Short mmCIF file of C-alpha atoms and ligand atoms in Angstrom, two decimals:
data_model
loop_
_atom_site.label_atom_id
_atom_site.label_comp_id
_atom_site.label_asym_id
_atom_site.label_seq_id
_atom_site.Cartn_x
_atom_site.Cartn_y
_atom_site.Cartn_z
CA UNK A 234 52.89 -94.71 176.08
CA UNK A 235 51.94 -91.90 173.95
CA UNK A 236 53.88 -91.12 170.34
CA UNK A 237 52.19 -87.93 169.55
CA UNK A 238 52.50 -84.20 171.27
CA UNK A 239 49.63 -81.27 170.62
CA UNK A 240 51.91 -78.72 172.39
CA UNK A 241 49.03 -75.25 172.50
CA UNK A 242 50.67 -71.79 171.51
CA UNK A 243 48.31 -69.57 172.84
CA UNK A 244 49.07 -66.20 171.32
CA UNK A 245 47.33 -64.38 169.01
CA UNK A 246 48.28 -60.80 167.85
CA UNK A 247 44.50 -60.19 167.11
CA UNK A 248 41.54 -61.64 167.29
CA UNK A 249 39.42 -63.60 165.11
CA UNK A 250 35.88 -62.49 165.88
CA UNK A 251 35.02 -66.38 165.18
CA UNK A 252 37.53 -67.51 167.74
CA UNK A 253 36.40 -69.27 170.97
CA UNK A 254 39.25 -71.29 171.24
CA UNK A 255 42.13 -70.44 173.94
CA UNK A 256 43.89 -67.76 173.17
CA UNK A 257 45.37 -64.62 174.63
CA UNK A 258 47.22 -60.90 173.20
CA UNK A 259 50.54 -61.88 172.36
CA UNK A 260 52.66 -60.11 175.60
CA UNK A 261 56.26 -60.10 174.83
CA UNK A 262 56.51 -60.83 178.79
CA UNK A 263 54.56 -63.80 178.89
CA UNK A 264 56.83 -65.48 176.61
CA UNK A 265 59.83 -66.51 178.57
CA UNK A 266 57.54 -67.65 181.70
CA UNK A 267 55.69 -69.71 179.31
CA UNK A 268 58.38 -70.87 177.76
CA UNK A 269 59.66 -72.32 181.50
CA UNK A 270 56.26 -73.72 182.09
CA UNK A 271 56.24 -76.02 178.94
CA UNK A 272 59.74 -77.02 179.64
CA UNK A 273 58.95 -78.12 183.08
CA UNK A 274 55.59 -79.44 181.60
CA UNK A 275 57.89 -81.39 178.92
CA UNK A 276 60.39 -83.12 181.95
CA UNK A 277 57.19 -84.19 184.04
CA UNK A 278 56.52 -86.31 180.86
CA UNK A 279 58.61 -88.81 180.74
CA UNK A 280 58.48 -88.70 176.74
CA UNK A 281 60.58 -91.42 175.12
CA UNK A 282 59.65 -90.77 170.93
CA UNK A 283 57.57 -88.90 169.11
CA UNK A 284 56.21 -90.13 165.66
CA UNK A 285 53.95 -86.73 165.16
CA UNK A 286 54.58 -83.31 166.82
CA UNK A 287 52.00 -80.61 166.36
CA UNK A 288 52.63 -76.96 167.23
CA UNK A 289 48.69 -75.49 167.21
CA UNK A 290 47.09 -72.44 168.45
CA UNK A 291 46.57 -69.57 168.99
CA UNK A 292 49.42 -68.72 166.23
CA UNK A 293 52.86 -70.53 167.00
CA UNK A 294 54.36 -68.31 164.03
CA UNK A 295 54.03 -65.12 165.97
CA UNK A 296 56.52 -66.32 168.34
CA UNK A 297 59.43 -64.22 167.80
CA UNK A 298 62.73 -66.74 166.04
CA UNK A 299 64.27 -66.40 169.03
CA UNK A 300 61.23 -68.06 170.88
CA UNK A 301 60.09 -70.75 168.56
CA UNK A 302 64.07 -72.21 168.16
CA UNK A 303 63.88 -72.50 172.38
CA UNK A 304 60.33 -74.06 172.09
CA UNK A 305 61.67 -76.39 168.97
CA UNK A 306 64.59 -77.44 171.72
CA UNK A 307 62.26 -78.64 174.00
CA UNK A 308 60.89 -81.49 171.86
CA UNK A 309 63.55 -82.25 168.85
CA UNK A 310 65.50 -84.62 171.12
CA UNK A 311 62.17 -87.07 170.95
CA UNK A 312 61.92 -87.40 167.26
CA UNK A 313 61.78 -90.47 165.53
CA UNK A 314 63.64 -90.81 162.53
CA UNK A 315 60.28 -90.99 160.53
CA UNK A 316 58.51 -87.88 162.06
CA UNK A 317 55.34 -85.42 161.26
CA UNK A 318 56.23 -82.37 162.79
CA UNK A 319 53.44 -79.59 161.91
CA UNK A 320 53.40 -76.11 162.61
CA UNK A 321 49.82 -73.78 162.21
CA UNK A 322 50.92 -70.41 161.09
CA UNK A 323 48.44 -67.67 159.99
CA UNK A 324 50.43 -66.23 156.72
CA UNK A 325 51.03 -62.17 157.80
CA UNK A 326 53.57 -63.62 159.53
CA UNK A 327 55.36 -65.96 157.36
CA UNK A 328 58.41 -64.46 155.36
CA UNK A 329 61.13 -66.24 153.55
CA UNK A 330 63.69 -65.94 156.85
CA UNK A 331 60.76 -67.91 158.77
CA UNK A 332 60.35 -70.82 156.41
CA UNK A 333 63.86 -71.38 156.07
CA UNK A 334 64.32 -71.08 159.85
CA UNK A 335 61.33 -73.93 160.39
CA UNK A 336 63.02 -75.88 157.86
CA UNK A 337 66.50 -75.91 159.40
CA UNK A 338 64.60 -76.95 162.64
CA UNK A 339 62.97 -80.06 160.82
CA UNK A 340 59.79 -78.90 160.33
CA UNK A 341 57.84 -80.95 157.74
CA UNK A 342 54.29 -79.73 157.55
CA UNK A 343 52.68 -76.53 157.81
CA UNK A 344 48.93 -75.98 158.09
CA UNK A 345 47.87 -72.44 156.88
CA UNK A 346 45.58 -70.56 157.89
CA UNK A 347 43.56 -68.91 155.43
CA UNK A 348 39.84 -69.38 155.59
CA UNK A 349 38.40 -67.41 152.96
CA UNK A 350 40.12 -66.41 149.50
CA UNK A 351 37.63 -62.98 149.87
CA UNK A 352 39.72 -59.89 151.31
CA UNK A 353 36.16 -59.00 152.02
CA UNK A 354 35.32 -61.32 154.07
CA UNK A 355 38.58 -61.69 155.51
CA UNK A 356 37.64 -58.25 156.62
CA UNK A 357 34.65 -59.06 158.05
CA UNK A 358 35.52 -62.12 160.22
CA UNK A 359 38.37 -60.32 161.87
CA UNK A 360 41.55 -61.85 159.90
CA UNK A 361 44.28 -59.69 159.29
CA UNK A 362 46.22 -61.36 156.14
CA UNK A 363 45.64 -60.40 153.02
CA UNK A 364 45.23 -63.05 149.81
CA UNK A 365 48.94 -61.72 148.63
CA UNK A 366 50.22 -62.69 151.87
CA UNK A 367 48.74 -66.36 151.14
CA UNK A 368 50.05 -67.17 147.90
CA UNK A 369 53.75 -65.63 149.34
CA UNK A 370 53.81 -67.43 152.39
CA UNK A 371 53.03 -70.97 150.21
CA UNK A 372 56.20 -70.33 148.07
CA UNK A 373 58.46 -69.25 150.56
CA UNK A 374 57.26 -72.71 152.29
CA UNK A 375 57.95 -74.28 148.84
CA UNK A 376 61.23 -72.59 148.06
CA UNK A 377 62.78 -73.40 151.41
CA UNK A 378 61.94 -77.12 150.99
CA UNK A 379 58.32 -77.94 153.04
CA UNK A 380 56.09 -79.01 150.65
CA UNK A 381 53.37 -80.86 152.74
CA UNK A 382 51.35 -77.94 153.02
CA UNK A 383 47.50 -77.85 154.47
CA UNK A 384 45.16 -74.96 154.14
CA UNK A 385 42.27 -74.30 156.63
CA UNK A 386 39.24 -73.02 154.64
CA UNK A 387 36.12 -72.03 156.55
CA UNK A 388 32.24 -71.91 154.50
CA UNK A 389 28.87 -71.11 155.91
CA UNK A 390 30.84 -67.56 156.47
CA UNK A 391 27.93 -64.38 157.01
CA UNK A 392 26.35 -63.67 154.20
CA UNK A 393 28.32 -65.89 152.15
CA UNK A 394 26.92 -67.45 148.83
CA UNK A 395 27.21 -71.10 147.65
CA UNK A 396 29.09 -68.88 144.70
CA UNK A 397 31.58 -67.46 147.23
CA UNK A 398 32.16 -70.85 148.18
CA UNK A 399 32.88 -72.15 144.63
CA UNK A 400 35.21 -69.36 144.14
CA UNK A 401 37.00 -69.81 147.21
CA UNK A 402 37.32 -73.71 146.44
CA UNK A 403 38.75 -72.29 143.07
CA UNK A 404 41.50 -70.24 144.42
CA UNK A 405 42.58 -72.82 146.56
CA UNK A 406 43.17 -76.05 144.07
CA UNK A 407 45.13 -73.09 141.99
CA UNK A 408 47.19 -73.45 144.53
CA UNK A 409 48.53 -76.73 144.53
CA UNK A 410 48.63 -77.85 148.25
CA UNK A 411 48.28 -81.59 149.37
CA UNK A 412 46.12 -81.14 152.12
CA UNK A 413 42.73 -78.98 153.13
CA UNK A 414 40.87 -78.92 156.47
CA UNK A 415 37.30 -77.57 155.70
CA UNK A 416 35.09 -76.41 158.14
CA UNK A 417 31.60 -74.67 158.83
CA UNK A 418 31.68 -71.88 160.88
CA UNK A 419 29.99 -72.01 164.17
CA UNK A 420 28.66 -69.12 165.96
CA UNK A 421 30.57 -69.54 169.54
CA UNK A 422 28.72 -67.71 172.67
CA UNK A 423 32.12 -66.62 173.90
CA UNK A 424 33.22 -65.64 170.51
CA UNK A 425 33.08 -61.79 169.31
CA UNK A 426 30.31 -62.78 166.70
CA UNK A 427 28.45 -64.85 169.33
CA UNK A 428 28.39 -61.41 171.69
CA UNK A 429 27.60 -59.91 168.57
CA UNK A 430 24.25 -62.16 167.80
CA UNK A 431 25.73 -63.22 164.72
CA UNK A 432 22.89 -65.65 163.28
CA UNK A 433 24.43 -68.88 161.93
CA UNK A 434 24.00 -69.94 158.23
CA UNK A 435 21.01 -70.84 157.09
CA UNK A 436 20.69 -75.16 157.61
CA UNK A 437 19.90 -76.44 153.99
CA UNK A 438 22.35 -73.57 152.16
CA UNK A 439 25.29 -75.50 154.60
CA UNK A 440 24.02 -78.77 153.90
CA UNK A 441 24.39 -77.44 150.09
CA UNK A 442 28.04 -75.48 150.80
CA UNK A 443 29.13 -79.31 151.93
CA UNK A 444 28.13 -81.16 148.91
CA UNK A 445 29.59 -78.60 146.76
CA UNK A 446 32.77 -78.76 148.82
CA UNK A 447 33.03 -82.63 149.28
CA UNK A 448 32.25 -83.35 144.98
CA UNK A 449 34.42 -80.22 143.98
CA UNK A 450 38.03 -81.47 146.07
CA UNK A 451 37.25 -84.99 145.25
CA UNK A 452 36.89 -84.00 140.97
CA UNK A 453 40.38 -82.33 141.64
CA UNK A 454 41.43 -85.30 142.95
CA UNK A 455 42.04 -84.97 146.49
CA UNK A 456 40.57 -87.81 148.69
CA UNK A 457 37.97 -87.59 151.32
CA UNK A 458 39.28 -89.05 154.03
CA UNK A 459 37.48 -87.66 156.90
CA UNK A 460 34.27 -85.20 157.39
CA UNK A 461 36.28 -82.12 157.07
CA UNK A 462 39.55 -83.15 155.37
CA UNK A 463 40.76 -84.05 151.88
CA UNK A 464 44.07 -85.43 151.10
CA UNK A 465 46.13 -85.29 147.97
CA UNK A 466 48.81 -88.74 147.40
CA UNK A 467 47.73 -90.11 150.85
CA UNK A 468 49.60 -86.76 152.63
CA UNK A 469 47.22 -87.53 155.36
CA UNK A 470 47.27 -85.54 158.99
CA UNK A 471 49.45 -88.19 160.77
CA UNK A 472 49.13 -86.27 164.08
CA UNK A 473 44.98 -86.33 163.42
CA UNK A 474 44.69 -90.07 163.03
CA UNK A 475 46.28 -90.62 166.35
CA UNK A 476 43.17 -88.68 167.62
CA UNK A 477 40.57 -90.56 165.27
CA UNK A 478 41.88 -93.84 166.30
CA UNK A 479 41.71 -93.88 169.73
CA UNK A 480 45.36 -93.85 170.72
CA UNK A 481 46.91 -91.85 173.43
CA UNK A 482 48.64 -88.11 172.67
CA UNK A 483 50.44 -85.98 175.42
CA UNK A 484 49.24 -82.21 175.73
CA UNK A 485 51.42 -79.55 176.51
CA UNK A 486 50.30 -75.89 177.38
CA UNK A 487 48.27 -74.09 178.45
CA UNK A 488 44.64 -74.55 176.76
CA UNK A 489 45.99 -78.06 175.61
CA UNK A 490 43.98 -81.47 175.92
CA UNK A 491 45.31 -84.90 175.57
CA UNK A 492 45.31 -88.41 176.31
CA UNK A 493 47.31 -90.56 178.47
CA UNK A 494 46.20 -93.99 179.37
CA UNK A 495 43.25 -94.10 177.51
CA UNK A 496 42.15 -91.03 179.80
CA UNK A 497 41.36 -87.50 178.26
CA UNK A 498 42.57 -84.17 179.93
CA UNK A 499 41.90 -80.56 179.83
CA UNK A 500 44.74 -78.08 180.85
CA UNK A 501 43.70 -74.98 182.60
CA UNK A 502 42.92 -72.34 179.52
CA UNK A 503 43.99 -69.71 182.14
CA UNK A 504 46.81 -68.28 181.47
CA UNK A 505 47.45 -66.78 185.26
CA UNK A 506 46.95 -70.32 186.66
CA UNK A 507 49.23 -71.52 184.37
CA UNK A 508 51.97 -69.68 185.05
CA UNK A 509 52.06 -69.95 188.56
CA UNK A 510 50.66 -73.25 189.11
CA UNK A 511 51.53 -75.53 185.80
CA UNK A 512 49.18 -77.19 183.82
CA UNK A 513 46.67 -78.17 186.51
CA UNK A 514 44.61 -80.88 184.17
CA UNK A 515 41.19 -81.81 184.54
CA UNK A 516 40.51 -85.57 183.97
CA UNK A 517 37.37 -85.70 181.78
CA UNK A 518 34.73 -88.73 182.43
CA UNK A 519 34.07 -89.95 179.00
CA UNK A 520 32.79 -92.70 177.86
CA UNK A 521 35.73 -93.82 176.23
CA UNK A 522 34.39 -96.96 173.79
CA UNK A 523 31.49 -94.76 172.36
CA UNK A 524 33.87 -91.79 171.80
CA UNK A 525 35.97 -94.20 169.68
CA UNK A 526 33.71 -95.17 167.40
CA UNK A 527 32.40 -91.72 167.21
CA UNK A 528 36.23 -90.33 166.28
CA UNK A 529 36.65 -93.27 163.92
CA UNK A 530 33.93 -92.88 162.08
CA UNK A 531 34.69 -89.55 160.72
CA UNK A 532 37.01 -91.32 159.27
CA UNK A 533 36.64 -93.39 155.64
CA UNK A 534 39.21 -95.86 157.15
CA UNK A 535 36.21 -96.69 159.76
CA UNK A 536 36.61 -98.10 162.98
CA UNK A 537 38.79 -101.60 163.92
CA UNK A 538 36.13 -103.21 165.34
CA UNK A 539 38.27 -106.32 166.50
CA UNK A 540 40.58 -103.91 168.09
CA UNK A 541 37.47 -102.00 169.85
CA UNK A 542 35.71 -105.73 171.46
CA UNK A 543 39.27 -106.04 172.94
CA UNK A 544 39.95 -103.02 174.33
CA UNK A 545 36.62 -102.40 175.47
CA UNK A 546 36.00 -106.27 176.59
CA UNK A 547 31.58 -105.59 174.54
CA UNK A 548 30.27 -107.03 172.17
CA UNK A 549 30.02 -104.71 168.84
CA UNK A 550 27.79 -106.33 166.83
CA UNK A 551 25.52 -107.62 169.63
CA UNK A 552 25.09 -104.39 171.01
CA UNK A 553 25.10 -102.41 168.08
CA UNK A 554 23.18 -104.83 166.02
CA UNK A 555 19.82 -102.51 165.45
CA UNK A 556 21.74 -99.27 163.98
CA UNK A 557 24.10 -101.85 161.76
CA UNK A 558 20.76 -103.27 160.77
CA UNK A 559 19.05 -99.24 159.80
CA UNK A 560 22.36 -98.01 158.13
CA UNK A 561 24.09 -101.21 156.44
CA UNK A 562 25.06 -101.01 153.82
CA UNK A 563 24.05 -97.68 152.44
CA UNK A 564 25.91 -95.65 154.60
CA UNK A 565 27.54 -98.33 156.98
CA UNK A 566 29.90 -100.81 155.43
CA UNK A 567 31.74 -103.71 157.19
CA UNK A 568 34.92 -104.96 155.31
CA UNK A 569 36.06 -107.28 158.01
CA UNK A 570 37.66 -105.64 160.59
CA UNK A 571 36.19 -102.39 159.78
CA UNK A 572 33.35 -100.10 160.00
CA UNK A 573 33.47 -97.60 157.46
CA UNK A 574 30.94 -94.84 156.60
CA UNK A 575 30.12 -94.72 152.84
CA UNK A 576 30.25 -90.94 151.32
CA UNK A 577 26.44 -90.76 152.10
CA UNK A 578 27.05 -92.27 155.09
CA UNK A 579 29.79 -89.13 155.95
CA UNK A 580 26.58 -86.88 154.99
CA UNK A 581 24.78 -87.82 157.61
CA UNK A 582 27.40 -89.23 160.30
CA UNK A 583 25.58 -87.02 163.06
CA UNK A 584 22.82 -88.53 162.69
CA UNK A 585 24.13 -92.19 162.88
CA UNK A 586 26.04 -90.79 165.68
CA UNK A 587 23.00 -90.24 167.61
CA UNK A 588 21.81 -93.67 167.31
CA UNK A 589 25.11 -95.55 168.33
CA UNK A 590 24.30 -92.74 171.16
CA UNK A 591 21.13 -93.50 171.91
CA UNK A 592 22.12 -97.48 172.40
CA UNK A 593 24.40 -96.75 175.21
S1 LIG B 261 41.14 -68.23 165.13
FE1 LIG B 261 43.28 -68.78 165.46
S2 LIG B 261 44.40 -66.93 164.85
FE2 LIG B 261 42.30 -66.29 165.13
S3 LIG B 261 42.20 -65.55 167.25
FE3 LIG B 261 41.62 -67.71 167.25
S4 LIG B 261 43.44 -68.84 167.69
FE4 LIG B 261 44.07 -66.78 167.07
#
């Protein structure tokens, strides 16, 4: 049975023009239908603890207070006394009466939105916070007690220099957070910049943006513990790992995915259908032993491979035994049970990717 809930907030008050994810215009008369649906979604469950609890989006701090204590009443009774409990929140919307409030809920974690450190570009990749708005929304998280704080940073932005990227990685260790989430940006078709032919960065200036990222958090000290995040004093994304080691997660909402007996899921991202009709999931055929090493070994903690023969009743090293053979030990190491990527081997994990791919 699952310990960890990705419960999907899907409203935005504006759009990102990066965004392809699910999201709709926040509609003050959505809310309380919604709100019923991911109750009734919630009972169908059969929950018994959660050990992580992760409010994503769309924006889950735009919900009015009013909104987010009802949603927060849905899932407190579940906690374990040891819990992760994150909430994303783009920072226009934070203010001090908000931080307190997610405190006094039991919040624990918050993972910021901020993505560039450039008004600028801010500007020019449809965000509507300012930089003020970041550094006030981190102390009012601070003052009213939640310091395991992450910050979403996006490179490869248009037009962006490896510079712009330096300076941005600047502002943020200035900030003293435990916990970034870098990405590139990708040029979505169903995004605004993907209708708008936006080119994507140029290959080897990306390749460069992520080696300047990856050596500049881990000289500040934070630890690379998977492709795109860095932790400070182990405050690793509890929720996360459930998802990189191949354990089951429920997902509530609409636009939500999860896992539930080994199987993955995909709720209807239409908002209509959900409504009326619930969740209405979509069992996805995977092939669920290759997609665990794949999710592990973004990870530096590597894949169990003990745990993966059993699970998956194959024989790893048998069947895997030509790409150990190409990639050990320069950028594959075994440390009995695991499979870990070296840092080179994290530069190039697509490519590796393809060739446990390829064996299947
Ligand atoms: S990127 Fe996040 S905040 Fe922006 S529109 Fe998409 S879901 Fe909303």
């Amino acid at each position: 049975m699952a310990d960890a809930c990705y419960v999907h907030v899907p409203f935005c008050r504006s759009i990102c023009y990066y965004c392809a994810f699910c999201r709709w215009i926040y509609d003050e008369n959505r809310i309380d239908p919604w709100l019923d649906q991911i109750q009734k979604e919630v009972h169908a469950k059969s929950i018994s603890h959660l050990k992580t609890l992760y409010f994503g989006g769309g924006t889950p701090n735009s919900l009015s207070e009013s909104s987010f204590i009802k949603l927060a009443s849905f899932f407190k009774p579940y906690l374990d006394n040891n819990y992760e409990w994150t909430v994303e929140c783009n920072p226009e919307y934070v203010t001090q009466e908000q931080a307190a409030l997610y405190q006094k809920l039991g919040v624990n974690r918050i993972s910021l939105g901020v993505q560039t450190f450039s008004n600028t570009k801010l500007q020019a990749i449809g965000r509507t916070h300012s930089i003020k708005q970041v550094t006030d929304a981190i102390s009012y998280f601070k003052k009213a007690g939640i310091h395991n704080i992450s910050i979403d940073l996006i490179y490869a932005l248009p037009n962006q220099t490896l510079e712009e990227v330096k300076e941005d990685l600047a502002h943020t260790f200035a900030l003293d957070v435990k916990h970034l989430s870098i990405y590139s940006l990708q040029i979505e078709e169903n995004s605004v910049f993907g209708k708008w032919h936006i080119l994507p960065c140029d290959e080897d200036l990306e390749a460069d943006m992520y080696e300047t990222v990856v050596s500049a958090c881990v000289e500040h000290g934070f630890e690379h513990y998977e492709i795109s995040s860095f932790a400070k004093e182990k405050a690793y994304s509890l929720h996360n790992l459930h998802y990189w080691s191949d354990q089951d997660f429920y997902g509530i909402g609409c636009g939500a995915s999860g896992k539930e007996n080994g199987l993955l899921y995909e709720n209807t991202k239409d908002m209509q259908t959900y409504l009326k009709e619930g969740p209405n999931p979509v069992y996805l055929e995977e092939d669920n032993a290759f997609d665990a090493i794949m999710m592990a070994l973004r990870t530096s903690f590597g894949l169990n491979v003990d745990q993966w023969q059993q699970k998956y009743q194959k024989d790893f090293h048998t069947i895997y035994q030509n790409v150990l053979r190409k990639y050990m030990p320069e950028y594959l190491v075994y440390e009995k049970p695991y499979l870990k990527p070296t840092p080179k081997g994290m530069e190039i994990l697509n490519t590796i990717l393809v060739d446990f791919l390829d064996v299947n």
